[in-house]
PDB file of C-alpha atoms in Angstrom:
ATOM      1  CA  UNK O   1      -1.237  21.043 -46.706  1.00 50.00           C
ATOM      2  CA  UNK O   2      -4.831  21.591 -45.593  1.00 48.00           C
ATOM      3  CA  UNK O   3      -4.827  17.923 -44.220  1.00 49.00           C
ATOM      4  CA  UNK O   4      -1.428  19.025 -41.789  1.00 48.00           C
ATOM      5  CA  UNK O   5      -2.955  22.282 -40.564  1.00 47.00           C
ATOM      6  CA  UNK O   6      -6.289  20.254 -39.542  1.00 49.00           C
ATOM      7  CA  UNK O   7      -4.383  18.039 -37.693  1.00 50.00           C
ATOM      8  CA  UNK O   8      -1.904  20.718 -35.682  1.00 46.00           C
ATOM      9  CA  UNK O   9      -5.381  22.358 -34.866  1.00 47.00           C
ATOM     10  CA  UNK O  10      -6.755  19.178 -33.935  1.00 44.00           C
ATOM     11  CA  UNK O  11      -3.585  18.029 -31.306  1.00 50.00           C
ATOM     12  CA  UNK O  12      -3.566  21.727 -30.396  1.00 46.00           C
ATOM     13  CA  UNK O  13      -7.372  21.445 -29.039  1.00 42.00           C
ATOM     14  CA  UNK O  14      -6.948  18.419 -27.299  1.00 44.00           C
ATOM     15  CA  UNK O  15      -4.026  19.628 -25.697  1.00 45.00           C
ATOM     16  CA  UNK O  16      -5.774  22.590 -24.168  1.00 40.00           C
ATOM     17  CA  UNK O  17      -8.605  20.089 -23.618  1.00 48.00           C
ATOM     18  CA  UNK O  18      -6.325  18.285 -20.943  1.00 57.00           C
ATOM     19  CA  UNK O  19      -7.268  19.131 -17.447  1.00 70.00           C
ATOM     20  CA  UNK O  20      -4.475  20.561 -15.424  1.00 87.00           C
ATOM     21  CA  UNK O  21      -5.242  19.580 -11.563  1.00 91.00           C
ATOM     22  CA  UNK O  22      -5.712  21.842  -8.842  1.00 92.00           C
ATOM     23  CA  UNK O  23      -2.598  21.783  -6.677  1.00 93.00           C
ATOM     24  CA  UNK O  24      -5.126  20.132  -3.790  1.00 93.00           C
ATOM     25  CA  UNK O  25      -6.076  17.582  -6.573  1.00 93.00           C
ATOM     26  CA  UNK O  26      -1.999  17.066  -7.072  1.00 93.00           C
ATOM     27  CA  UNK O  27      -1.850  16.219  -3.417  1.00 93.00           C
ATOM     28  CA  UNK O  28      -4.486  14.446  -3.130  1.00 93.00           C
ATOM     29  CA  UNK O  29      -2.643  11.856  -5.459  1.00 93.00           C
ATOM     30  CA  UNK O  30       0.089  11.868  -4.033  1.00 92.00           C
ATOM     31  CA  UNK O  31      -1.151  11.722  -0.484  1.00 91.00           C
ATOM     32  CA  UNK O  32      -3.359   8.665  -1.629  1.00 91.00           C
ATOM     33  CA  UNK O  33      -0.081   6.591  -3.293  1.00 89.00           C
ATOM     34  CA  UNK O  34       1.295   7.019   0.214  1.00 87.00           C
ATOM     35  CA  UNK O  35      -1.195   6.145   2.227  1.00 85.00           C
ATOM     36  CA  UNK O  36      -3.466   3.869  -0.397  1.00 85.00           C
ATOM     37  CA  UNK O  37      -6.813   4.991   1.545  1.00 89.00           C
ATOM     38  CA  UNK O  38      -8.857   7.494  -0.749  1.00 91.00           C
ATOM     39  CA  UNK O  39     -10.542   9.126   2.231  1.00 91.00           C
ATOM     40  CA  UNK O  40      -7.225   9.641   4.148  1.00 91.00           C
ATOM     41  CA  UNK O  41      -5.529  11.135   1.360  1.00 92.00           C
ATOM     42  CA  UNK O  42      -8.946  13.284   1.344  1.00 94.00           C
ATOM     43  CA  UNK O  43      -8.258  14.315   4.644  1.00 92.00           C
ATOM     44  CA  UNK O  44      -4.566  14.995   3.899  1.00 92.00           C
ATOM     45  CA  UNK O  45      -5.179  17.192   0.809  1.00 93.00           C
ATOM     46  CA  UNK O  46      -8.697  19.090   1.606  1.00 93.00           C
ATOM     47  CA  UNK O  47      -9.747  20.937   4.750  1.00 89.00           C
ATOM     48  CA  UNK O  48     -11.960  18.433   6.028  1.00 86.00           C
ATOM     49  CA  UNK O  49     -11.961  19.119   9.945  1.00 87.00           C
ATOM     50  CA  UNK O  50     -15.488  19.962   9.835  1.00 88.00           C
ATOM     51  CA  UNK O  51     -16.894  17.233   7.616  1.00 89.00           C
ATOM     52  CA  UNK O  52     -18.442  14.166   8.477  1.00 90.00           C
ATOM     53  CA  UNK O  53     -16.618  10.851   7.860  1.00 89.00           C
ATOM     54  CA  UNK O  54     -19.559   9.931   5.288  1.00 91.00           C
ATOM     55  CA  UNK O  55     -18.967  13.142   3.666  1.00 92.00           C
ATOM     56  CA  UNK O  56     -15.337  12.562   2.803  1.00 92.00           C
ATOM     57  CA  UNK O  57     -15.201   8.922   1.822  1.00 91.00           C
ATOM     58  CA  UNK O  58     -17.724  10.281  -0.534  1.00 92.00           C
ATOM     59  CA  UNK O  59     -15.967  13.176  -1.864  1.00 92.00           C
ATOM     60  CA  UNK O  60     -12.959  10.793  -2.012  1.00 92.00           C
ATOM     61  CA  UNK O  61     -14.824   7.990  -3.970  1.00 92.00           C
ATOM     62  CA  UNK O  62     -16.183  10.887  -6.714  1.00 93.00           C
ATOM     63  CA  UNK O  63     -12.300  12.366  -6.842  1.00 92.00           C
ATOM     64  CA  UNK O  64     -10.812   8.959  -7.825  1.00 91.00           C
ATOM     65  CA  UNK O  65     -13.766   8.298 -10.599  1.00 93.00           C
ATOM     66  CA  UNK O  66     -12.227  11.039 -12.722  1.00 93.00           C
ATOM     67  CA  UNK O  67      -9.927  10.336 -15.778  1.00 92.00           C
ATOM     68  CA  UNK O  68      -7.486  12.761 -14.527  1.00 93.00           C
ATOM     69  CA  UNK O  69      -7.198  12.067 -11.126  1.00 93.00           C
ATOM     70  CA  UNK O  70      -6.814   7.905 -11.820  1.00 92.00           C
ATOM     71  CA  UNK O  71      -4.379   8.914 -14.375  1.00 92.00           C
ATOM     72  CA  UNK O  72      -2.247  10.887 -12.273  1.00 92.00           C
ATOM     73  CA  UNK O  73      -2.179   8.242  -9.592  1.00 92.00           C
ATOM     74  CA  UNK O  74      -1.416   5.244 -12.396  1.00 91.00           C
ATOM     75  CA  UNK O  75       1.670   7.665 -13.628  1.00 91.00           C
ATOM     76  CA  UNK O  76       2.823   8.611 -10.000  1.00 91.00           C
ATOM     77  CA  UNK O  77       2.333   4.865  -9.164  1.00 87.00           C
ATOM     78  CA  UNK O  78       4.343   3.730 -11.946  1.00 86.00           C
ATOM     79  CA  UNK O  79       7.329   5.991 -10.945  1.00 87.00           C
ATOM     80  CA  UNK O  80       7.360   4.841  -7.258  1.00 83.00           C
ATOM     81  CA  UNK O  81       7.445   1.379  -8.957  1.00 75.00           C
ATOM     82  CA  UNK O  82      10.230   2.092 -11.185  1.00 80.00           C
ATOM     83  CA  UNK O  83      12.981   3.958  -8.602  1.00 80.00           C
ATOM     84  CA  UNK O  84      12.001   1.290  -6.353  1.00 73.00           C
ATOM     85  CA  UNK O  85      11.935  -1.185  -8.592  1.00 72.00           C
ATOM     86  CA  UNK O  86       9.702  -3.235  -7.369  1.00 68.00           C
ATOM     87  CA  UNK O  87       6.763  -5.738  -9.038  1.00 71.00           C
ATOM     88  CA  UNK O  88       3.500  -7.293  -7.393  1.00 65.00           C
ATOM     89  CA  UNK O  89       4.986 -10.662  -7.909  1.00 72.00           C
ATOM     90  CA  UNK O  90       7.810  -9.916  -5.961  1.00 75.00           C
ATOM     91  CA  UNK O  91       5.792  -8.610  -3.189  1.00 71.00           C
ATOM     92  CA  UNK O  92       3.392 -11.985  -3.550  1.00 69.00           C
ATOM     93  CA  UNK O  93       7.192 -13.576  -3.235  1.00 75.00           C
ATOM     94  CA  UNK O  94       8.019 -11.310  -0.005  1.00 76.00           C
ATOM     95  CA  UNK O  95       4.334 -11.829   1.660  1.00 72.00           C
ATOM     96  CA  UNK O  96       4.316 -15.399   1.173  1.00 73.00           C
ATOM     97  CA  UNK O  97       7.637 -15.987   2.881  1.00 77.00           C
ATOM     98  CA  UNK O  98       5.565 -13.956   5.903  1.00 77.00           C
ATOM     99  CA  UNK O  99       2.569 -15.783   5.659  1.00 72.00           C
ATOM    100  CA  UNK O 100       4.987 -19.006   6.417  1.00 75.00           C
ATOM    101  CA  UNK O 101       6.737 -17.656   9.228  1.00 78.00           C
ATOM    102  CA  UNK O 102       6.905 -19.651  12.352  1.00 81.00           C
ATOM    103  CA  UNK O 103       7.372 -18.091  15.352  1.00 83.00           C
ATOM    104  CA  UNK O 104       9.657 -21.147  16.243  1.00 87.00           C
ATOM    105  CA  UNK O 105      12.740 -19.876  14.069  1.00 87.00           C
ATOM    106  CA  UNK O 106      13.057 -16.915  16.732  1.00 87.00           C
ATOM    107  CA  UNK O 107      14.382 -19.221  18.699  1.00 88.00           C
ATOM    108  CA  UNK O 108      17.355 -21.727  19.187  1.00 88.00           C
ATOM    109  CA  UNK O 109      17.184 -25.296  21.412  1.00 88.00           C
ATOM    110  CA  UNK O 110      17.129 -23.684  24.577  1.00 86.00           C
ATOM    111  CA  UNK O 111      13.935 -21.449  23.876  1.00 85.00           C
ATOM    112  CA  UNK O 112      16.666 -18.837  23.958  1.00 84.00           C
ATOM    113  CA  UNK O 113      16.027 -15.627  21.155  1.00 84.00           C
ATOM    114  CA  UNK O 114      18.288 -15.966  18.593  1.00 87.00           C
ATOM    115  CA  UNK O 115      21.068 -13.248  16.827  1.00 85.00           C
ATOM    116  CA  UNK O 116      19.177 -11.473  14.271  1.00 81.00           C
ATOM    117  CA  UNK O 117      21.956 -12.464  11.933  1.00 85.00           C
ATOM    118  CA  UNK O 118      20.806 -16.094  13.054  1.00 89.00           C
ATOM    119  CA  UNK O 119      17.265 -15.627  12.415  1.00 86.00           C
ATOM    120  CA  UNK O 120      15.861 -16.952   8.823  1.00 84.00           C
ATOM    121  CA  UNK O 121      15.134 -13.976   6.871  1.00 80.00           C
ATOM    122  CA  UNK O 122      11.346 -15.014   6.268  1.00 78.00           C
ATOM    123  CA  UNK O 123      11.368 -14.726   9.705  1.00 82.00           C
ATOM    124  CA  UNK O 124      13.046 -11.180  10.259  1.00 83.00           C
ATOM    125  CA  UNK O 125      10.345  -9.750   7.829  1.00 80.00           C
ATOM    126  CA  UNK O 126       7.508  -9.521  10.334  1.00 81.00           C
ATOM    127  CA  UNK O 127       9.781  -8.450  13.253  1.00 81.00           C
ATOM    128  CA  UNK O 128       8.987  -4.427  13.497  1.00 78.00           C
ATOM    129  CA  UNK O 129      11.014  -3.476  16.971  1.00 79.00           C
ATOM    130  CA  UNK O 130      13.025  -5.249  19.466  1.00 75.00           C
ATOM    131  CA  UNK O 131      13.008  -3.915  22.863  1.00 78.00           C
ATOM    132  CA  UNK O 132      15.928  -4.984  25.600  1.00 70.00           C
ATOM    133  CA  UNK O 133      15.639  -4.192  29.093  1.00 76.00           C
ATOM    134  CA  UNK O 134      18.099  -5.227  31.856  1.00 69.00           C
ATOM    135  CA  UNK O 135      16.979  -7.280  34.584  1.00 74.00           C
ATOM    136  CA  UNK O 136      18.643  -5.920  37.965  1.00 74.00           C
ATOM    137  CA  UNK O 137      19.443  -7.676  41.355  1.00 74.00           C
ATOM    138  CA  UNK O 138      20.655  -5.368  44.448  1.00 75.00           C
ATOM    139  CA  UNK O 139      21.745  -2.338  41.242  1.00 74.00           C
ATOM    140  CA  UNK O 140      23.795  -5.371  39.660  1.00 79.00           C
ATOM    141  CA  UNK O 141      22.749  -6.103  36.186  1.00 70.00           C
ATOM    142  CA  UNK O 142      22.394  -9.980  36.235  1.00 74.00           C
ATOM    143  CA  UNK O 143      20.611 -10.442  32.476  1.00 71.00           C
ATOM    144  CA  UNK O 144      18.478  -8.656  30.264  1.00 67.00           C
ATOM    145  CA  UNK O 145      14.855  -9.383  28.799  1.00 73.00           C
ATOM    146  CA  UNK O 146      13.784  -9.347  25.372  1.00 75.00           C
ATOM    147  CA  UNK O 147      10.766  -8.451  23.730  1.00 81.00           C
ATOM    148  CA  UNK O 148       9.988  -8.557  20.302  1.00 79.00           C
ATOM    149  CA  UNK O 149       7.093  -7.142  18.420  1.00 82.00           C
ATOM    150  CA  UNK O 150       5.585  -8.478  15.414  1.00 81.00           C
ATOM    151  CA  UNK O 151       3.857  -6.755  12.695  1.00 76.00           C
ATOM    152  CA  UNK O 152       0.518  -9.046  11.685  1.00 76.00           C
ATOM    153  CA  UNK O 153       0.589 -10.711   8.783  1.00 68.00           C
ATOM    154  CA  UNK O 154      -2.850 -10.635   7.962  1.00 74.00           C
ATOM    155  CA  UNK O 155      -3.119  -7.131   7.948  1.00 73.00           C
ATOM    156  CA  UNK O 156       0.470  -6.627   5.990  1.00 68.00           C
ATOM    157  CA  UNK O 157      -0.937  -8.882   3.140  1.00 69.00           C
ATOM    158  CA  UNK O 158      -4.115  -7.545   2.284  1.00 75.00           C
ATOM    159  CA  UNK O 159      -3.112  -3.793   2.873  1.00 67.00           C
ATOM    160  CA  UNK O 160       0.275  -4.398   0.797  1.00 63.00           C
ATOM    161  CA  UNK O 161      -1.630  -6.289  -1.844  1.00 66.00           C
ATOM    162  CA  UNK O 162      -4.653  -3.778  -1.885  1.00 67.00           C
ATOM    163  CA  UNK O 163      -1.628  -0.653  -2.150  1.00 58.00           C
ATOM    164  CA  UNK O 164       0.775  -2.387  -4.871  1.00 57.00           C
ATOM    165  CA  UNK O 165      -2.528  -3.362  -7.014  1.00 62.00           C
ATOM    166  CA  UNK O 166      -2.736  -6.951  -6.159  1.00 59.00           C
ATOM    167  CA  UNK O 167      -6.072  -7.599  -6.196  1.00 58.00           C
ATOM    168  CA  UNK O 168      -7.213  -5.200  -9.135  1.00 56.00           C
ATOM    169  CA  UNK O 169      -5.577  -3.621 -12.211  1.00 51.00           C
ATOM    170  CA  UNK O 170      -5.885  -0.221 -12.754  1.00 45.00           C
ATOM    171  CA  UNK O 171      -6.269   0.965  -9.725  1.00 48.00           C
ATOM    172  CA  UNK O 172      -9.902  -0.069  -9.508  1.00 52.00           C
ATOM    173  CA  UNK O 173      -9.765   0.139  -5.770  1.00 47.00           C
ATOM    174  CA  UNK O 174     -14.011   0.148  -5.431  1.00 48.00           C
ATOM    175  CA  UNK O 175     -14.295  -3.408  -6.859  1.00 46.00           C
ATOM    176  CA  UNK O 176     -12.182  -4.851  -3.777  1.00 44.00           C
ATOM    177  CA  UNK O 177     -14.232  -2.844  -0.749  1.00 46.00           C
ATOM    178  CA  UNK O 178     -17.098  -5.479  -0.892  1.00 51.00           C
ATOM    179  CA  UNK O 179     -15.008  -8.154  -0.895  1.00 56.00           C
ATOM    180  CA  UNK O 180     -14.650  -9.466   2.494  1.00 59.00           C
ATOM    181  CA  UNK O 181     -11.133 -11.316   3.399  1.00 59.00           C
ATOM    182  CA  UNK O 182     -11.504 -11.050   6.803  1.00 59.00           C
ATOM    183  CA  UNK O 183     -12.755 -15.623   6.776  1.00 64.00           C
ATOM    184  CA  UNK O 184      -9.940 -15.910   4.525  1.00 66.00           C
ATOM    185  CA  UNK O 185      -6.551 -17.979   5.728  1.00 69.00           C
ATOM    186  CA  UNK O 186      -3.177 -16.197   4.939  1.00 67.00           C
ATOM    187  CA  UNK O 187      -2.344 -18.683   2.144  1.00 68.00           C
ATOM    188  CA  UNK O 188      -5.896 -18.128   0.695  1.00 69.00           C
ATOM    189  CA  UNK O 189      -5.699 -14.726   0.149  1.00 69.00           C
ATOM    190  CA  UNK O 190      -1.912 -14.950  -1.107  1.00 68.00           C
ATOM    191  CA  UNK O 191      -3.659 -17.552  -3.938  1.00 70.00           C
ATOM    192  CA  UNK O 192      -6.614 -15.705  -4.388  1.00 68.00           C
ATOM    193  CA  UNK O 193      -4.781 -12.462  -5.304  1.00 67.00           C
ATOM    194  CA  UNK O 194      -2.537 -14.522  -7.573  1.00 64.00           C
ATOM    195  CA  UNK O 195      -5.311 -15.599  -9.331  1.00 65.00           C
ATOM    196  CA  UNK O 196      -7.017 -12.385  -9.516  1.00 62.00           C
ATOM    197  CA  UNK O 197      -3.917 -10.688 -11.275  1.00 58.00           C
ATOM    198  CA  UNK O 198      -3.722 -12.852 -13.578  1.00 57.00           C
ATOM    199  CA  UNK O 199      -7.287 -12.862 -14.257  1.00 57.00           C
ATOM    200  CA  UNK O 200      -7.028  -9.112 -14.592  1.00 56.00           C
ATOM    201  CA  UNK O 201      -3.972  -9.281 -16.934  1.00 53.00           C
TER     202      UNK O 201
END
């Protein structure tokens, strides 16, 4: 009996021992799974209009070295995983298929832009807008011009792979700022973060 009451006093301590965040703390999680930049999410959560840049990727760095602060991001990151259900391999799958896209399957024989239900879907990934214009002779529309914009790979990959935990477990974010990818080919950094996760796992 004296063995059970030690041990409801002993789970009734810790409890009260568990930090509840501040509700700027709360949104600074969340603002930081939506963004994936500590000091933005900084800026999003704190008022911060008056503080030097160096100041708040500072503050922002000492905020996500608590326990409860990279807890609360690892169990809010696990729930945007699971109701999108989502994994990092299948967004390795999804950014290779952009790193191999080829500008080329835009278009048909005659250098003419393709239906987008005609367009590989590897292809259709990187496409962010399509703008139509008409081209106009004497107020008589005689054909249109297309333009299409494309998002860049390079900078979808790493900032994808660095938000869905790619290159790190755990959310250990400061290991992968003095890493420098910037040399590194599309396919290389699709490999190296392959290797890295499972490294990590």
């Amino acid at each position: 009996m004296e063995t059970k009451i030690q041990n409801i006093k002993i789970n009734k301590l810790s409890k009260a021992k568990k930090k509840i965040l501040t509700l700027k703390q709360e949104k600074y999680c969340q603002e930081y799974i939506k963004t994936g930049n500590k000091s933005q999410a900084y800026r999003n959560a704190y008022n911060s209009e008056r503080m030097k840049s160096e100041t708040i990727n500072n503050k922002a760095y000492q905020l996500m070295l608590r326990d409860d602060i990279r807890t609360r991001v690892e169990e809010l990151g696990k729930e945007v995983a699971e109701r999108n259900k989502i994994t990092v391999d299948e967004c390795v799958s999804l950014l290779a298929q952009m790193a191999r896209f080829d500008i080329a399957d835009l278009y048909d024989e005659n250098d003419a832009l393709k239906p987008l239900s005609q367009i590989p879907k590897g292809a259709r990934l990187v496409i962010e807008g399509l703008d139509s214009d008409e081209i106009k002779h004497d107020k008589i529309v005689i054909g249109h011009s297309k333009k299409v914009k494309l998002s860049s790979r390079r900078a979808n990959i790493i900032e994808l792979m660095k938000h869905l935990g790619g290159y790190e477990k755990d959310n250990r974010q400061k290991q992968s700022v003095n890493k420098d990818y910037s040399k590194l080919s599309d396919e290389e950094i699709i490999s190296l973060s392959i290797l890295e996760k499972k490294a990590s796992s």
